[in-house]
Amino acid sequence: MEITAEQFSRIESYLPTQRGNVSLSNLQVINAILYVAENGRKWRALPNRFGNWHTIYTRMNRWAKAGVLDRVFEQMQQQQLVRIKLEAVSLDSTIIKVHPHGTGALKKTDLKPSANPATAGVPKFIWLPRVLGAP
């Protein structure tokens, strides 16, 4: 799902103004964030049509820390540009049984990050938007 330029004009005032030599517009960044959220992809797997994944991730991370993403997604929900549905699954050790051979192994303490982004594992930043009441 991507928002159009007309839809973006309704939420543009909630975003910080762009300064300096910026390669990606705020519209491109919002559409990339929506793409990652909708498809559950890793940032490194973002299609090239959105631009450099690291640039988009960095801007999204700054916005999340400053509270900009909360304001923008709140406005997008109020204006019914997007609908966010959160689903969560929780598992703990009382549900999942460990194989008998897996209980006594020595722990590896010297873990090194994977050089392959496909096997790098869980993202280091997870943003959970707040869902508003029914519109």
mmCIF file with all atom_site columns, C-alpha atoms in Angstrom:
data_model
loop_
_atom_site.group_PDB
_atom_site.id
_atom_site.type_symbol
_atom_site.label_atom_id
_atom_site.label_alt_id
_atom_site.label_comp_id
_atom_site.label_asym_id
_atom_site.label_entity_id
_atom_site.label_seq_id
_atom_site.pdbx_PDB_ins_code
_atom_site.Cartn_x
_atom_site.Cartn_y
_atom_site.Cartn_z
_atom_site.occupancy
_atom_site.B_iso_or_equiv
_atom_site.pdbx_formal_charge
_atom_site.auth_seq_id
_atom_site.auth_comp_id
_atom_site.auth_asym_id
_atom_site.auth_atom_id
_atom_site.pdbx_PDB_model_num
ATOM 1   C CA . MET A 1 1   ? 0.000   0.000   0.000  1.00 0.00 ? 1   MET A CA 1
ATOM 2   C CA . GLU A 1 2   ? 1.275   3.427   -0.890 1.00 0.00 ? 2   GLU A CA 1
ATOM 3   C CA . ILE A 1 3   ? -0.243  6.818   -0.289 1.00 0.00 ? 3   ILE A CA 1
ATOM 4   C CA . THR A 1 4   ? -0.596  9.327   -3.093 1.00 0.00 ? 4   THR A CA 1
ATOM 5   C CA . ALA A 1 5   ? 0.755   12.879  -3.230 1.00 0.00 ? 5   ALA A CA 1
ATOM 6   C CA . GLU A 1 6   ? -2.754  14.235  -2.557 1.00 0.00 ? 6   GLU A CA 1
ATOM 7   C CA . GLN A 1 7   ? -3.129  12.045  0.540  1.00 0.00 ? 7   GLN A CA 1
ATOM 8   C CA . PHE A 1 8   ? 0.372   13.008  1.657  1.00 0.00 ? 8   PHE A CA 1
ATOM 9   C CA . SER A 1 9   ? -0.500  16.704  1.477  1.00 0.00 ? 9   SER A CA 1
ATOM 10  C CA . ARG A 1 10  ? -3.046  16.133  4.280  1.00 0.00 ? 10  ARG A CA 1
ATOM 11  C CA . ILE A 1 11  ? -0.393  14.818  6.709  1.00 0.00 ? 11  ILE A CA 1
ATOM 12  C CA . GLU A 1 12  ? 2.640   16.764  5.487  1.00 0.00 ? 12  GLU A CA 1
ATOM 13  C CA . SER A 1 13  ? 2.323   19.406  8.221  1.00 0.00 ? 13  SER A CA 1
ATOM 14  C CA . TYR A 1 14  ? 2.982   16.742  10.906 1.00 0.00 ? 14  TYR A CA 1
ATOM 15  C CA . LEU A 1 15  ? 6.402   15.906  9.429  1.00 0.00 ? 15  LEU A CA 1
ATOM 16  C CA . PRO A 1 16  ? 9.599   17.893  9.980  1.00 0.00 ? 16  PRO A CA 1
ATOM 17  C CA . THR A 1 17  ? 10.717  20.094  7.098  1.00 0.00 ? 17  THR A CA 1
ATOM 18  C CA . GLN A 1 18  ? 13.548  18.748  4.992  1.00 0.00 ? 18  GLN A CA 1
ATOM 19  C CA . ARG A 1 19  ? 16.787  20.698  5.122  1.00 0.00 ? 19  ARG A CA 1
ATOM 20  C CA . GLY A 1 20  ? 19.920  20.557  3.013  1.00 0.00 ? 20  GLY A CA 1
ATOM 21  C CA . ASN A 1 21  ? 20.691  18.165  0.189  1.00 0.00 ? 21  ASN A CA 1
ATOM 22  C CA . VAL A 1 22  ? 18.096  15.433  0.747  1.00 0.00 ? 22  VAL A CA 1
ATOM 23  C CA . SER A 1 23  ? 17.922  12.559  -1.725 1.00 0.00 ? 23  SER A CA 1
ATOM 24  C CA . LEU A 1 24  ? 14.555  11.116  -0.600 1.00 0.00 ? 24  LEU A CA 1
ATOM 25  C CA . SER A 1 25  ? 11.318  13.004  -0.065 1.00 0.00 ? 25  SER A CA 1
ATOM 26  C CA . ASN A 1 26  ? 9.210   12.426  3.034  1.00 0.00 ? 26  ASN A CA 1
ATOM 27  C CA . LEU A 1 27  ? 6.549   10.828  0.817  1.00 0.00 ? 27  LEU A CA 1
ATOM 28  C CA . GLN A 1 28  ? 9.048   8.206   -0.377 1.00 0.00 ? 28  GLN A CA 1
ATOM 29  C CA . VAL A 1 29  ? 10.075  7.475   3.209  1.00 0.00 ? 29  VAL A CA 1
ATOM 30  C CA . ILE A 1 30  ? 6.459   7.125   4.414  1.00 0.00 ? 30  ILE A CA 1
ATOM 31  C CA . ASN A 1 31  ? 5.669   4.765   1.524  1.00 0.00 ? 31  ASN A CA 1
ATOM 32  C CA . ALA A 1 32  ? 8.777   2.688   2.293  1.00 0.00 ? 32  ALA A CA 1
ATOM 33  C CA . ILE A 1 33  ? 7.815   2.448   5.984  1.00 0.00 ? 33  ILE A CA 1
ATOM 34  C CA . LEU A 1 34  ? 4.308   1.346   4.997  1.00 0.00 ? 34  LEU A CA 1
ATOM 35  C CA . TYR A 1 35  ? 5.788   -1.245  2.621  1.00 0.00 ? 35  TYR A CA 1
ATOM 36  C CA . VAL A 1 36  ? 8.026   -2.742  5.331  1.00 0.00 ? 36  VAL A CA 1
ATOM 37  C CA . ALA A 1 37  ? 5.183   -2.742  7.870  1.00 0.00 ? 37  ALA A CA 1
ATOM 38  C CA . GLU A 1 38  ? 2.670   -4.286  5.461  1.00 0.00 ? 38  GLU A CA 1
ATOM 39  C CA . ASN A 1 39  ? 4.923   -7.009  4.077  1.00 0.00 ? 39  ASN A CA 1
ATOM 40  C CA . GLY A 1 40  ? 6.947   -7.767  7.193  1.00 0.00 ? 40  GLY A CA 1
ATOM 41  C CA . ARG A 1 41  ? 10.210  -7.465  5.277  1.00 0.00 ? 41  ARG A CA 1
ATOM 42  C CA . LYS A 1 42  ? 13.631  -6.652  6.635  1.00 0.00 ? 42  LYS A CA 1
ATOM 43  C CA . TRP A 1 43  ? 14.994  -3.210  5.856  1.00 0.00 ? 43  TRP A CA 1
ATOM 44  C CA . ARG A 1 44  ? 17.773  -4.692  3.732  1.00 0.00 ? 44  ARG A CA 1
ATOM 45  C CA . ALA A 1 45  ? 15.154  -6.405  1.558  1.00 0.00 ? 45  ALA A CA 1
ATOM 46  C CA . LEU A 1 46  ? 13.449  -3.103  0.686  1.00 0.00 ? 46  LEU A CA 1
ATOM 47  C CA . PRO A 1 47  ? 13.065  -2.812  -3.124 1.00 0.00 ? 47  PRO A CA 1
ATOM 48  C CA . ASN A 1 48  ? 15.371  -0.351  -4.876 1.00 0.00 ? 48  ASN A CA 1
ATOM 49  C CA . ARG A 1 49  ? 12.418  1.722   -6.109 1.00 0.00 ? 49  ARG A CA 1
ATOM 50  C CA . PHE A 1 50  ? 12.116  3.213   -2.596 1.00 0.00 ? 50  PHE A CA 1
ATOM 51  C CA . GLY A 1 51  ? 15.776  4.270   -2.422 1.00 0.00 ? 51  GLY A CA 1
ATOM 52  C CA . ASN A 1 52  ? 18.636  3.334   -0.133 1.00 0.00 ? 52  ASN A CA 1
ATOM 53  C CA . TRP A 1 53  ? 17.282  1.193   2.720  1.00 0.00 ? 53  TRP A CA 1
ATOM 54  C CA . HIS A 1 54  ? 19.749  2.595   5.255  1.00 0.00 ? 54  HIS A CA 1
ATOM 55  C CA . THR A 1 55  ? 18.742  6.195   4.551  1.00 0.00 ? 55  THR A CA 1
ATOM 56  C CA . ILE A 1 56  ? 15.072  5.280   5.021  1.00 0.00 ? 56  ILE A CA 1
ATOM 57  C CA . TYR A 1 57  ? 15.776  3.297   8.201  1.00 0.00 ? 57  TYR A CA 1
ATOM 58  C CA . THR A 1 58  ? 17.847  6.137   9.685  1.00 0.00 ? 58  THR A CA 1
ATOM 59  C CA . ARG A 1 59  ? 15.135  8.731   9.056  1.00 0.00 ? 59  ARG A CA 1
ATOM 60  C CA . MET A 1 60  ? 12.420  6.397   10.378 1.00 0.00 ? 60  MET A CA 1
ATOM 61  C CA . ASN A 1 61  ? 14.483  5.718   13.516 1.00 0.00 ? 61  ASN A CA 1
ATOM 62  C CA . ARG A 1 62  ? 14.930  9.461   14.151 1.00 0.00 ? 62  ARG A CA 1
ATOM 63  C CA . TRP A 1 63  ? 11.227  10.081  13.622 1.00 0.00 ? 63  TRP A CA 1
ATOM 64  C CA . ALA A 1 64  ? 10.283  7.267   16.009 1.00 0.00 ? 64  ALA A CA 1
ATOM 65  C CA . LYS A 1 65  ? 12.565  8.590   18.759 1.00 0.00 ? 65  LYS A CA 1
ATOM 66  C CA . ALA A 1 66  ? 11.229  12.141  18.317 1.00 0.00 ? 66  ALA A CA 1
ATOM 67  C CA . GLY A 1 67  ? 7.562   11.031  18.343 1.00 0.00 ? 67  GLY A CA 1
ATOM 68  C CA . VAL A 1 68  ? 6.986   12.072  14.728 1.00 0.00 ? 68  VAL A CA 1
ATOM 69  C CA . LEU A 1 69  ? 5.835   8.604   13.617 1.00 0.00 ? 69  LEU A CA 1
ATOM 70  C CA . ASP A 1 70  ? 3.217   8.474   16.360 1.00 0.00 ? 70  ASP A CA 1
ATOM 71  C CA . ARG A 1 71  ? 1.774   11.817  15.246 1.00 0.00 ? 71  ARG A CA 1
ATOM 72  C CA . VAL A 1 72  ? 1.852   10.896  11.551 1.00 0.00 ? 72  VAL A CA 1
ATOM 73  C CA . PHE A 1 73  ? 0.245   7.484   11.977 1.00 0.00 ? 73  PHE A CA 1
ATOM 74  C CA . GLU A 1 74  ? -2.363  8.949   14.333 1.00 0.00 ? 74  GLU A CA 1
ATOM 75  C CA . GLN A 1 75  ? -3.335  11.458  11.628 1.00 0.00 ? 75  GLN A CA 1
ATOM 76  C CA . MET A 1 76  ? -3.288  8.777   8.945  1.00 0.00 ? 76  MET A CA 1
ATOM 77  C CA . GLN A 1 77  ? -5.703  6.691   11.031 1.00 0.00 ? 77  GLN A CA 1
ATOM 78  C CA . GLN A 1 78  ? -7.991  9.632   11.805 1.00 0.00 ? 78  GLN A CA 1
ATOM 79  C CA . GLN A 1 79  ? -8.167  10.578  8.112  1.00 0.00 ? 79  GLN A CA 1
ATOM 80  C CA . GLN A 1 80  ? -8.629  6.890   7.220  1.00 0.00 ? 80  GLN A CA 1
ATOM 81  C CA . LEU A 1 81  ? -5.596  6.773   4.929  1.00 0.00 ? 81  LEU A CA 1
ATOM 82  C CA . VAL A 1 82  ? -4.419  3.548   6.576  1.00 0.00 ? 82  VAL A CA 1
ATOM 83  C CA . ARG A 1 83  ? -5.914  0.995   8.897  1.00 0.00 ? 83  ARG A CA 1
ATOM 84  C CA . ILE A 1 84  ? -3.576  -0.653  11.357 1.00 0.00 ? 84  ILE A CA 1
ATOM 85  C CA . LYS A 1 85  ? -4.345  -4.015  12.865 1.00 0.00 ? 85  LYS A CA 1
ATOM 86  C CA . LEU A 1 86  ? -1.992  -5.336  15.512 1.00 0.00 ? 86  LEU A CA 1
ATOM 87  C CA . GLU A 1 87  ? -1.704  -9.049  16.117 1.00 0.00 ? 87  GLU A CA 1
ATOM 88  C CA . ALA A 1 88  ? 0.519   -10.517 18.775 1.00 0.00 ? 88  ALA A CA 1
ATOM 89  C CA . VAL A 1 89  ? 1.472   -14.058 19.669 1.00 0.00 ? 89  VAL A CA 1
ATOM 90  C CA . SER A 1 90  ? 3.171   -14.841 22.945 1.00 0.00 ? 90  SER A CA 1
ATOM 91  C CA . LEU A 1 91  ? 4.994   -18.060 23.739 1.00 0.00 ? 91  LEU A CA 1
ATOM 92  C CA . ASP A 1 92  ? 6.797   -18.962 26.919 1.00 0.00 ? 92  ASP A CA 1
ATOM 93  C CA . SER A 1 93  ? 8.635   -21.965 28.301 1.00 0.00 ? 93  SER A CA 1
ATOM 94  C CA . THR A 1 94  ? 5.531   -23.464 29.885 1.00 0.00 ? 94  THR A CA 1
ATOM 95  C CA . ILE A 1 95  ? 4.048   -24.081 26.436 1.00 0.00 ? 95  ILE A CA 1
ATOM 96  C CA . ILE A 1 96  ? 7.084   -25.283 24.495 1.00 0.00 ? 96  ILE A CA 1
ATOM 97  C CA . LYS A 1 97  ? 8.868   -28.433 25.632 1.00 0.00 ? 97  LYS A CA 1
ATOM 98  C CA . VAL A 1 98  ? 12.610  -28.761 25.109 1.00 0.00 ? 98  VAL A CA 1
ATOM 99  C CA . HIS A 1 99  ? 14.051  -31.920 23.604 1.00 0.00 ? 99  HIS A CA 1
ATOM 100 C CA . PRO A 1 100 ? 15.894  -33.951 26.275 1.00 0.00 ? 100 PRO A CA 1
ATOM 101 C CA . HIS A 1 101 ? 19.203  -33.534 24.415 1.00 0.00 ? 101 HIS A CA 1
ATOM 102 C CA . GLY A 1 102 ? 18.848  -29.748 24.443 1.00 0.00 ? 102 GLY A CA 1
ATOM 103 C CA . THR A 1 103 ? 18.862  -29.278 28.209 1.00 0.00 ? 103 THR A CA 1
ATOM 104 C CA . GLY A 1 104 ? 22.477  -29.978 29.185 1.00 0.00 ? 104 GLY A CA 1
ATOM 105 C CA . ALA A 1 105 ? 24.570  -28.360 26.443 1.00 0.00 ? 105 ALA A CA 1
ATOM 106 C CA . LEU A 1 106 ? 27.270  -25.834 27.309 1.00 0.00 ? 106 LEU A CA 1
ATOM 107 C CA . LYS A 1 107 ? 26.480  -22.234 26.442 1.00 0.00 ? 107 LYS A CA 1
ATOM 108 C CA . LYS A 1 108 ? 28.473  -20.483 23.729 1.00 0.00 ? 108 LYS A CA 1
ATOM 109 C CA . THR A 1 109 ? 29.434  -17.107 25.163 1.00 0.00 ? 109 THR A CA 1
ATOM 110 C CA . ASP A 1 110 ? 31.415  -15.639 22.268 1.00 0.00 ? 110 ASP A CA 1
ATOM 111 C CA . LEU A 1 111 ? 28.701  -14.912 19.700 1.00 0.00 ? 111 LEU A CA 1
ATOM 112 C CA . LYS A 1 112 ? 29.629  -13.069 16.520 1.00 0.00 ? 112 LYS A CA 1
ATOM 113 C CA . PRO A 1 113 ? 27.141  -11.257 14.252 1.00 0.00 ? 113 PRO A CA 1
ATOM 114 C CA . SER A 1 114 ? 26.423  -12.923 10.956 1.00 0.00 ? 114 SER A CA 1
ATOM 115 C CA . ALA A 1 115 ? 28.030  -11.439 7.860  1.00 0.00 ? 115 ALA A CA 1
ATOM 116 C CA . ASN A 1 116 ? 25.079  -12.555 5.740  1.00 0.00 ? 116 ASN A CA 1
ATOM 117 C CA . PRO A 1 117 ? 22.107  -10.136 6.075  1.00 0.00 ? 117 PRO A CA 1
ATOM 118 C CA . ALA A 1 118 ? 19.660  -12.915 5.157  1.00 0.00 ? 118 ALA A CA 1
ATOM 119 C CA . THR A 1 119 ? 20.628  -14.872 8.281  1.00 0.00 ? 119 THR A CA 1
ATOM 120 C CA . ALA A 1 120 ? 21.280  -11.875 10.540 1.00 0.00 ? 120 ALA A CA 1
ATOM 121 C CA . GLY A 1 121 ? 18.137  -12.594 12.542 1.00 0.00 ? 121 GLY A CA 1
ATOM 122 C CA . VAL A 1 122 ? 15.655  -10.342 14.245 1.00 0.00 ? 122 VAL A CA 1
ATOM 123 C CA . PRO A 1 123 ? 15.782  -6.595  13.496 1.00 0.00 ? 123 PRO A CA 1
ATOM 124 C CA . LYS A 1 124 ? 17.350  -4.454  16.203 1.00 0.00 ? 124 LYS A CA 1
ATOM 125 C CA . PHE A 1 125 ? 14.560  -1.871  16.055 1.00 0.00 ? 125 PHE A CA 1
ATOM 126 C CA . ILE A 1 126 ? 10.889  -2.735  16.378 1.00 0.00 ? 126 ILE A CA 1
ATOM 127 C CA . TRP A 1 127 ? 8.290   0.021   16.311 1.00 0.00 ? 127 TRP A CA 1
ATOM 128 C CA . LEU A 1 128 ? 4.781   -0.747  17.517 1.00 0.00 ? 128 LEU A CA 1
ATOM 129 C CA . PRO A 1 129 ? 2.262   1.941   16.586 1.00 0.00 ? 129 PRO A CA 1
ATOM 130 C CA . ARG A 1 130 ? -0.594  2.834   18.888 1.00 0.00 ? 130 ARG A CA 1
ATOM 131 C CA . VAL A 1 131 ? -4.016  1.943   17.519 1.00 0.00 ? 131 VAL A CA 1
ATOM 132 C CA . LEU A 1 132 ? -6.765  4.507   17.936 1.00 0.00 ? 132 LEU A CA 1
ATOM 133 C CA . GLY A 1 133 ? -10.381 3.693   18.657 1.00 0.00 ? 133 GLY A CA 1
ATOM 134 C CA . ALA A 1 134 ? -12.803 2.899   15.865 1.00 0.00 ? 134 ALA A CA 1
ATOM 135 C CA . PRO A 1 135 ? -13.079 5.811   13.366 1.00 0.00 ? 135 PRO A CA 1
#
